[in-house]
């Protein structure tokens, strides 16, 4: 459809756009759980800036506009925790979410040596679960978010990325 969306590492200039985009995108999740205190809605702009400086943060751009984002970081057990994947509501369903996820996985395995990828989503977020399962994630457990929303934890081995990086 001629829509040229590019994926690249976020820079500090992207912080405000990421901050506003996630606030917009996670309204649907907040409504689904009747909880407007979920992590992506209460995160501060400074905290977004810190993540860009230290973590693996990718953005999808359409022209100058940030239309999608994802973050990841390697944790103590060697697994990379991936989170806050979101795409502008007007551009969802075109594969941008899957592309962002792939970019984060490749960087986390290649540059940062992640052996596994871990992510979580609210237990009622069916389309998120479908997306994650389609790209190879399997449920490994459940967790309770600080906001009280029951979460499903999913993991996938980094295998393919680790050997080609
Ligand atoms: C979750 C989210 C990031 C997915 O982003 P996205 O860009 O819509 O993701 P994709 O396009 O890769 O996949 C979404 C659907 O579009 C479909 N799709 C992908 N490419 C497509 C294409 N070219 N043509 C038609 N459909 C396509 C996928 O099959 C998928 O279908 P499904 O819902 O039946 O599984 C987005 O919906 C979002 O921001 N949600 C709100 C925030 C959120 O919940 N984030 C996840 C937190 S865990």
mmCIF file of C-alpha atoms and ligand atoms in Angstrom:
data_model
loop_
_atom_site.group_PDB
_atom_site.id
_atom_site.type_symbol
_atom_site.label_atom_id
_atom_site.label_comp_id
_atom_site.label_asym_id
_atom_site.label_seq_id
_atom_site.Cartn_x
_atom_site.Cartn_y
_atom_site.Cartn_z
ATOM 1 C CA UNK A 1 0.000 0.000 0.000
ATOM 2 C CA UNK A 2 3.034 2.273 -0.458
ATOM 3 C CA UNK A 3 3.271 3.131 3.205
ATOM 4 C CA UNK A 4 6.955 3.556 3.968
ATOM 5 C CA UNK A 5 7.489 2.915 7.646
ATOM 6 C CA UNK A 6 11.110 2.542 8.746
ATOM 7 C CA UNK A 7 12.403 0.929 11.947
ATOM 8 C CA UNK A 8 15.484 2.332 13.686
ATOM 9 C CA UNK A 9 17.072 2.781 17.115
ATOM 10 C CA UNK A 10 15.476 5.616 19.098
ATOM 11 C CA UNK A 11 17.466 8.768 19.856
ATOM 12 C CA UNK A 12 16.988 11.146 22.777
ATOM 13 C CA UNK A 13 15.101 13.505 20.443
ATOM 14 C CA UNK A 14 12.382 10.838 20.195
ATOM 15 C CA UNK A 15 11.603 10.786 23.931
ATOM 16 C CA UNK A 16 8.591 13.118 23.848
ATOM 17 C CA UNK A 17 7.022 11.448 20.827
ATOM 18 C CA UNK A 18 7.490 8.000 22.412
ATOM 19 C CA UNK A 19 5.996 9.304 25.664
ATOM 20 C CA UNK A 20 2.919 10.704 23.907
ATOM 21 C CA UNK A 21 2.516 7.724 21.582
ATOM 22 C CA UNK A 22 2.476 5.178 24.384
ATOM 23 C CA UNK A 23 -0.040 7.295 26.301
ATOM 24 C CA UNK A 24 -2.317 7.188 23.274
ATOM 25 C CA UNK A 25 -1.772 3.536 22.366
ATOM 26 C CA UNK A 26 -2.285 2.050 25.819
ATOM 27 C CA UNK A 27 -5.663 3.725 26.362
ATOM 28 C CA UNK A 28 -7.281 0.645 24.796
ATOM 29 C CA UNK A 29 -5.491 -1.660 27.260
ATOM 30 C CA UNK A 30 -6.467 0.602 30.166
ATOM 31 C CA UNK A 31 -10.101 0.467 29.042
ATOM 32 C CA UNK A 32 -9.934 -3.329 28.683
ATOM 33 C CA UNK A 33 -8.892 -3.678 32.323
ATOM 34 C CA UNK A 34 -10.683 -0.606 33.698
ATOM 35 C CA UNK A 35 -7.293 0.443 35.043
ATOM 36 C CA UNK A 36 -5.711 3.744 34.046
ATOM 37 C CA UNK A 37 -2.685 3.240 36.317
ATOM 38 C CA UNK A 38 -1.021 0.650 34.083
ATOM 39 C CA UNK A 39 2.705 1.115 33.669
ATOM 40 C CA UNK A 40 2.807 2.725 30.187
ATOM 41 C CA UNK A 41 0.251 5.355 31.275
ATOM 42 C CA UNK A 42 2.035 6.414 34.459
ATOM 43 C CA UNK A 43 5.622 6.328 33.215
ATOM 44 C CA UNK A 44 7.289 9.768 33.350
ATOM 45 C CA UNK A 45 9.031 11.476 30.438
ATOM 46 C CA UNK A 46 12.307 11.344 32.411
ATOM 47 C CA UNK A 47 11.958 7.602 32.776
ATOM 48 C CA UNK A 48 11.445 7.279 28.997
ATOM 49 C CA UNK A 49 14.629 9.340 28.509
ATOM 50 C CA UNK A 50 16.551 7.009 30.836
ATOM 51 C CA UNK A 51 15.349 3.975 28.902
ATOM 52 C CA UNK A 52 16.497 5.488 25.607
ATOM 53 C CA UNK A 53 19.925 6.171 27.130
ATOM 54 C CA UNK A 54 20.433 2.727 28.662
ATOM 55 C CA UNK A 55 18.147 0.185 27.060
ATOM 56 C CA UNK A 56 17.440 -1.104 23.617
ATOM 57 C CA UNK A 57 14.682 1.173 22.271
ATOM 58 C CA UNK A 58 13.367 1.052 18.715
ATOM 59 C CA UNK A 59 10.941 3.305 16.889
ATOM 60 C CA UNK A 60 8.876 2.979 13.728
ATOM 61 C CA UNK A 61 8.735 6.215 11.757
ATOM 62 C CA UNK A 62 6.411 7.471 9.062
ATOM 63 C CA UNK A 63 8.172 10.588 7.810
ATOM 64 C CA UNK A 64 9.095 12.562 10.943
ATOM 65 C CA UNK A 65 6.389 10.991 13.041
ATOM 66 C CA UNK A 66 7.090 8.213 15.537
ATOM 67 C CA UNK A 67 4.238 5.747 14.949
ATOM 68 C CA UNK A 68 5.476 2.763 16.937
ATOM 69 C CA UNK A 69 7.956 1.798 19.613
ATOM 70 C CA UNK A 70 9.317 -1.060 21.732
ATOM 71 C CA UNK A 71 11.921 -1.416 24.507
ATOM 72 C CA UNK A 72 14.072 -4.229 25.770
ATOM 73 C CA UNK A 73 16.847 -4.846 28.253
ATOM 74 C CA UNK A 74 18.922 -7.841 29.268
ATOM 75 C CA UNK A 75 18.200 -8.914 32.850
ATOM 76 C CA UNK A 76 20.409 -10.722 35.390
ATOM 77 C CA UNK A 77 19.396 -14.198 34.247
ATOM 78 C CA UNK A 78 20.535 -13.550 30.648
ATOM 79 C CA UNK A 79 17.001 -13.213 29.300
ATOM 80 C CA UNK A 80 15.953 -9.998 27.602
ATOM 81 C CA UNK A 81 12.796 -8.402 28.886
ATOM 82 C CA UNK A 82 10.830 -6.771 26.055
ATOM 83 C CA UNK A 83 7.986 -4.382 26.735
ATOM 84 C CA UNK A 84 5.774 -1.441 25.877
ATOM 85 C CA UNK A 85 5.368 -2.514 22.295
ATOM 86 C CA UNK A 86 2.845 -0.173 20.701
ATOM 87 C CA UNK A 87 1.742 1.096 17.312
ATOM 88 C CA UNK A 88 -0.419 4.136 16.557
ATOM 89 C CA UNK A 89 -4.076 2.996 16.422
ATOM 90 C CA UNK A 90 -4.474 4.332 12.865
ATOM 91 C CA UNK A 91 -1.562 2.146 11.630
ATOM 92 C CA UNK A 92 -2.206 -1.110 13.480
ATOM 93 C CA UNK A 93 -2.675 -4.356 11.540
ATOM 94 C CA UNK A 94 0.020 -3.724 8.912
ATOM 95 C CA UNK A 95 2.807 -5.747 10.498
ATOM 96 C CA UNK A 96 4.601 -2.815 12.145
ATOM 97 C CA UNK A 97 4.290 -4.375 15.601
ATOM 98 C CA UNK A 98 5.885 -7.602 14.374
ATOM 99 C CA UNK A 99 8.689 -5.656 12.659
ATOM 100 C CA UNK A 100 9.452 -3.685 15.832
ATOM 101 C CA UNK A 101 9.568 -6.897 17.824
ATOM 102 C CA UNK A 102 11.990 -8.470 15.329
ATOM 103 C CA UNK A 103 14.274 -5.412 15.430
ATOM 104 C CA UNK A 104 14.398 -5.471 19.242
ATOM 105 C CA UNK A 105 15.031 -9.232 19.305
ATOM 106 C CA UNK A 106 17.864 -8.984 16.767
ATOM 107 C CA UNK A 107 19.598 -6.175 18.694
ATOM 108 C CA UNK A 108 19.121 -7.802 22.084
ATOM 109 C CA UNK A 109 20.555 -11.118 20.889
ATOM 110 C CA UNK A 110 23.211 -9.670 18.580
ATOM 111 C CA UNK A 111 24.597 -6.648 20.432
ATOM 112 C CA UNK A 112 23.623 -7.533 23.974
ATOM 113 C CA UNK A 113 23.947 -11.314 24.040
ATOM 114 C CA UNK A 114 20.426 -12.197 25.163
ATOM 115 C CA UNK A 115 19.826 -15.956 25.276
ATOM 116 C CA UNK A 116 16.054 -15.728 25.628
ATOM 117 C CA UNK A 117 13.371 -13.107 25.162
ATOM 118 C CA UNK A 118 10.642 -12.576 27.732
ATOM 119 C CA UNK A 119 7.550 -10.431 27.527
ATOM 120 C CA UNK A 120 4.199 -10.178 29.214
ATOM 121 C CA UNK A 121 0.728 -9.008 28.454
ATOM 122 C CA UNK A 122 -2.545 -8.700 30.319
ATOM 123 C CA UNK A 123 -4.428 -12.002 30.523
ATOM 124 C CA UNK A 124 -7.369 -10.674 28.490
ATOM 125 C CA UNK A 125 -5.332 -9.139 25.638
ATOM 126 C CA UNK A 126 -6.171 -11.803 23.050
ATOM 127 C CA UNK A 127 -4.735 -10.041 20.005
ATOM 128 C CA UNK A 128 -1.416 -9.405 21.789
ATOM 129 C CA UNK A 129 -1.224 -13.072 22.761
ATOM 130 C CA UNK A 130 -1.972 -14.064 19.144
ATOM 131 C CA UNK A 131 0.812 -11.829 17.840
ATOM 132 C CA UNK A 132 3.378 -13.152 20.330
ATOM 133 C CA UNK A 133 2.470 -16.804 19.722
ATOM 134 C CA UNK A 134 2.615 -16.316 15.977
ATOM 135 C CA UNK A 135 6.237 -15.146 16.222
ATOM 136 C CA UNK A 136 7.238 -18.055 18.435
ATOM 137 C CA UNK A 137 6.579 -17.102 22.064
ATOM 138 C CA UNK A 138 5.170 -19.652 24.506
ATOM 139 C CA UNK A 139 3.468 -19.084 27.831
ATOM 140 C CA UNK A 140 5.802 -19.829 30.751
ATOM 141 C CA UNK A 141 3.780 -18.492 33.640
ATOM 142 C CA UNK A 142 1.689 -15.741 35.138
ATOM 143 C CA UNK A 143 2.501 -12.642 37.146
ATOM 144 C CA UNK A 144 0.673 -9.828 38.880
ATOM 145 C CA UNK A 145 1.592 -6.334 37.674
ATOM 146 C CA UNK A 146 2.226 -3.571 40.237
ATOM 147 C CA UNK A 147 -1.073 -2.147 38.972
ATOM 148 C CA UNK A 148 -2.892 -5.368 39.938
ATOM 149 C CA UNK A 149 -3.586 -6.577 36.385
ATOM 150 C CA UNK A 150 -2.972 -10.352 36.032
ATOM 151 C CA UNK A 151 -0.335 -10.900 33.357
ATOM 152 C CA UNK A 152 0.701 -13.824 31.179
ATOM 153 C CA UNK A 153 4.473 -14.263 30.812
ATOM 154 C CA UNK A 154 5.796 -15.584 27.495
ATOM 155 C CA UNK A 155 9.278 -16.589 26.366
ATOM 156 C CA UNK A 156 11.151 -17.562 23.247
ATOM 157 C CA UNK A 157 14.742 -18.800 22.794
ATOM 158 C CA UNK A 158 17.095 -16.380 21.038
ATOM 159 C CA UNK A 159 18.674 -19.305 19.147
ATOM 160 C CA UNK A 160 18.316 -18.244 15.518
ATOM 161 C CA UNK A 161 19.436 -14.674 16.192
ATOM 162 C CA UNK A 162 22.358 -15.634 18.406
ATOM 163 C CA UNK A 163 23.939 -17.829 15.735
ATOM 164 C CA UNK A 164 23.508 -15.377 12.854
ATOM 165 C CA UNK A 165 24.596 -12.228 14.704
HETATM 166 C C1 LIG B 1 -0.041 -4.847 20.058
HETATM 167 C C2 LIG B 1 0.293 -3.870 18.951
HETATM 168 C C3 LIG B 1 1.642 -3.254 19.219
HETATM 169 C C4 LIG B 1 0.373 -4.657 17.621
HETATM 170 O O1 LIG B 1 0.821 -3.780 16.601
HETATM 171 P P1 LIG B 1 0.438 -4.000 15.064
HETATM 172 O O2 LIG B 1 1.303 -3.161 14.248
HETATM 173 O O3 LIG B 1 -1.038 -3.854 14.902
HETATM 174 O O4 LIG B 1 0.859 -5.553 14.922
HETATM 175 P P2 LIG B 1 0.844 -6.409 13.588
HETATM 176 O O5 LIG B 1 0.265 -5.608 12.488
HETATM 177 O O6 LIG B 1 2.191 -6.969 13.438
HETATM 178 O O7 LIG B 1 -0.144 -7.581 13.971
HETATM 179 C C5 LIG B 1 -1.513 -7.270 14.312
HETATM 180 C C6 LIG B 1 -2.508 -8.012 13.420
HETATM 181 O O8 LIG B 1 -2.401 -7.528 12.096
HETATM 182 C C7 LIG B 1 -2.233 -8.609 11.204
HETATM 183 N N1 LIG B 1 -1.378 -8.188 10.088
HETATM 184 C C8 LIG B 1 -0.045 -8.004 10.121
HETATM 185 N N2 LIG B 1 0.400 -7.606 8.922
HETATM 186 C C9 LIG B 1 -0.671 -7.498 8.124
HETATM 187 C C10 LIG B 1 -0.853 -7.106 6.780
HETATM 188 N N3 LIG B 1 0.167 -6.730 6.012
HETATM 189 N N4 LIG B 1 -2.122 -7.111 6.296
HETATM 190 C C11 LIG B 1 -3.149 -7.492 7.066
HETATM 191 N N5 LIG B 1 -3.045 -7.869 8.368
HETATM 192 C C12 LIG B 1 -1.815 -7.876 8.875
HETATM 193 C C13 LIG B 1 -1.588 -9.660 12.022
HETATM 194 O O9 LIG B 1 -1.820 -10.942 11.489
HETATM 195 C C14 LIG B 1 -2.268 -9.469 13.354
HETATM 196 O O10 LIG B 1 -3.507 -10.122 13.343
HETATM 197 P P3 LIG B 1 -4.148 -10.776 14.673
HETATM 198 O O11 LIG B 1 -4.569 -9.650 15.548
HETATM 199 O O12 LIG B 1 -5.276 -11.567 14.163
HETATM 200 O O13 LIG B 1 -3.075 -11.615 15.313
HETATM 201 C C15 LIG B 1 -0.794 -2.780 18.806
HETATM 202 O O14 LIG B 1 -2.038 -3.373 18.604
HETATM 203 C C16 LIG B 1 -0.901 -1.839 20.007
HETATM 204 O O15 LIG B 1 -0.230 -0.811 20.062
HETATM 205 N N6 LIG B 1 -1.794 -2.165 20.984
HETATM 206 C C17 LIG B 1 -2.001 -1.349 22.164
HETATM 207 C C18 LIG B 1 -0.838 -1.437 23.128
HETATM 208 C C19 LIG B 1 -0.558 -2.868 23.556
HETATM 209 O O16 LIG B 1 -1.440 -3.584 24.016
HETATM 210 N N7 LIG B 1 0.704 -3.306 23.413
HETATM 211 C C20 LIG B 1 1.162 -4.621 23.802
HETATM 212 C C21 LIG B 1 1.534 -4.629 25.221
HETATM 213 S S1 LIG B 1 1.955 -6.255 25.799
#
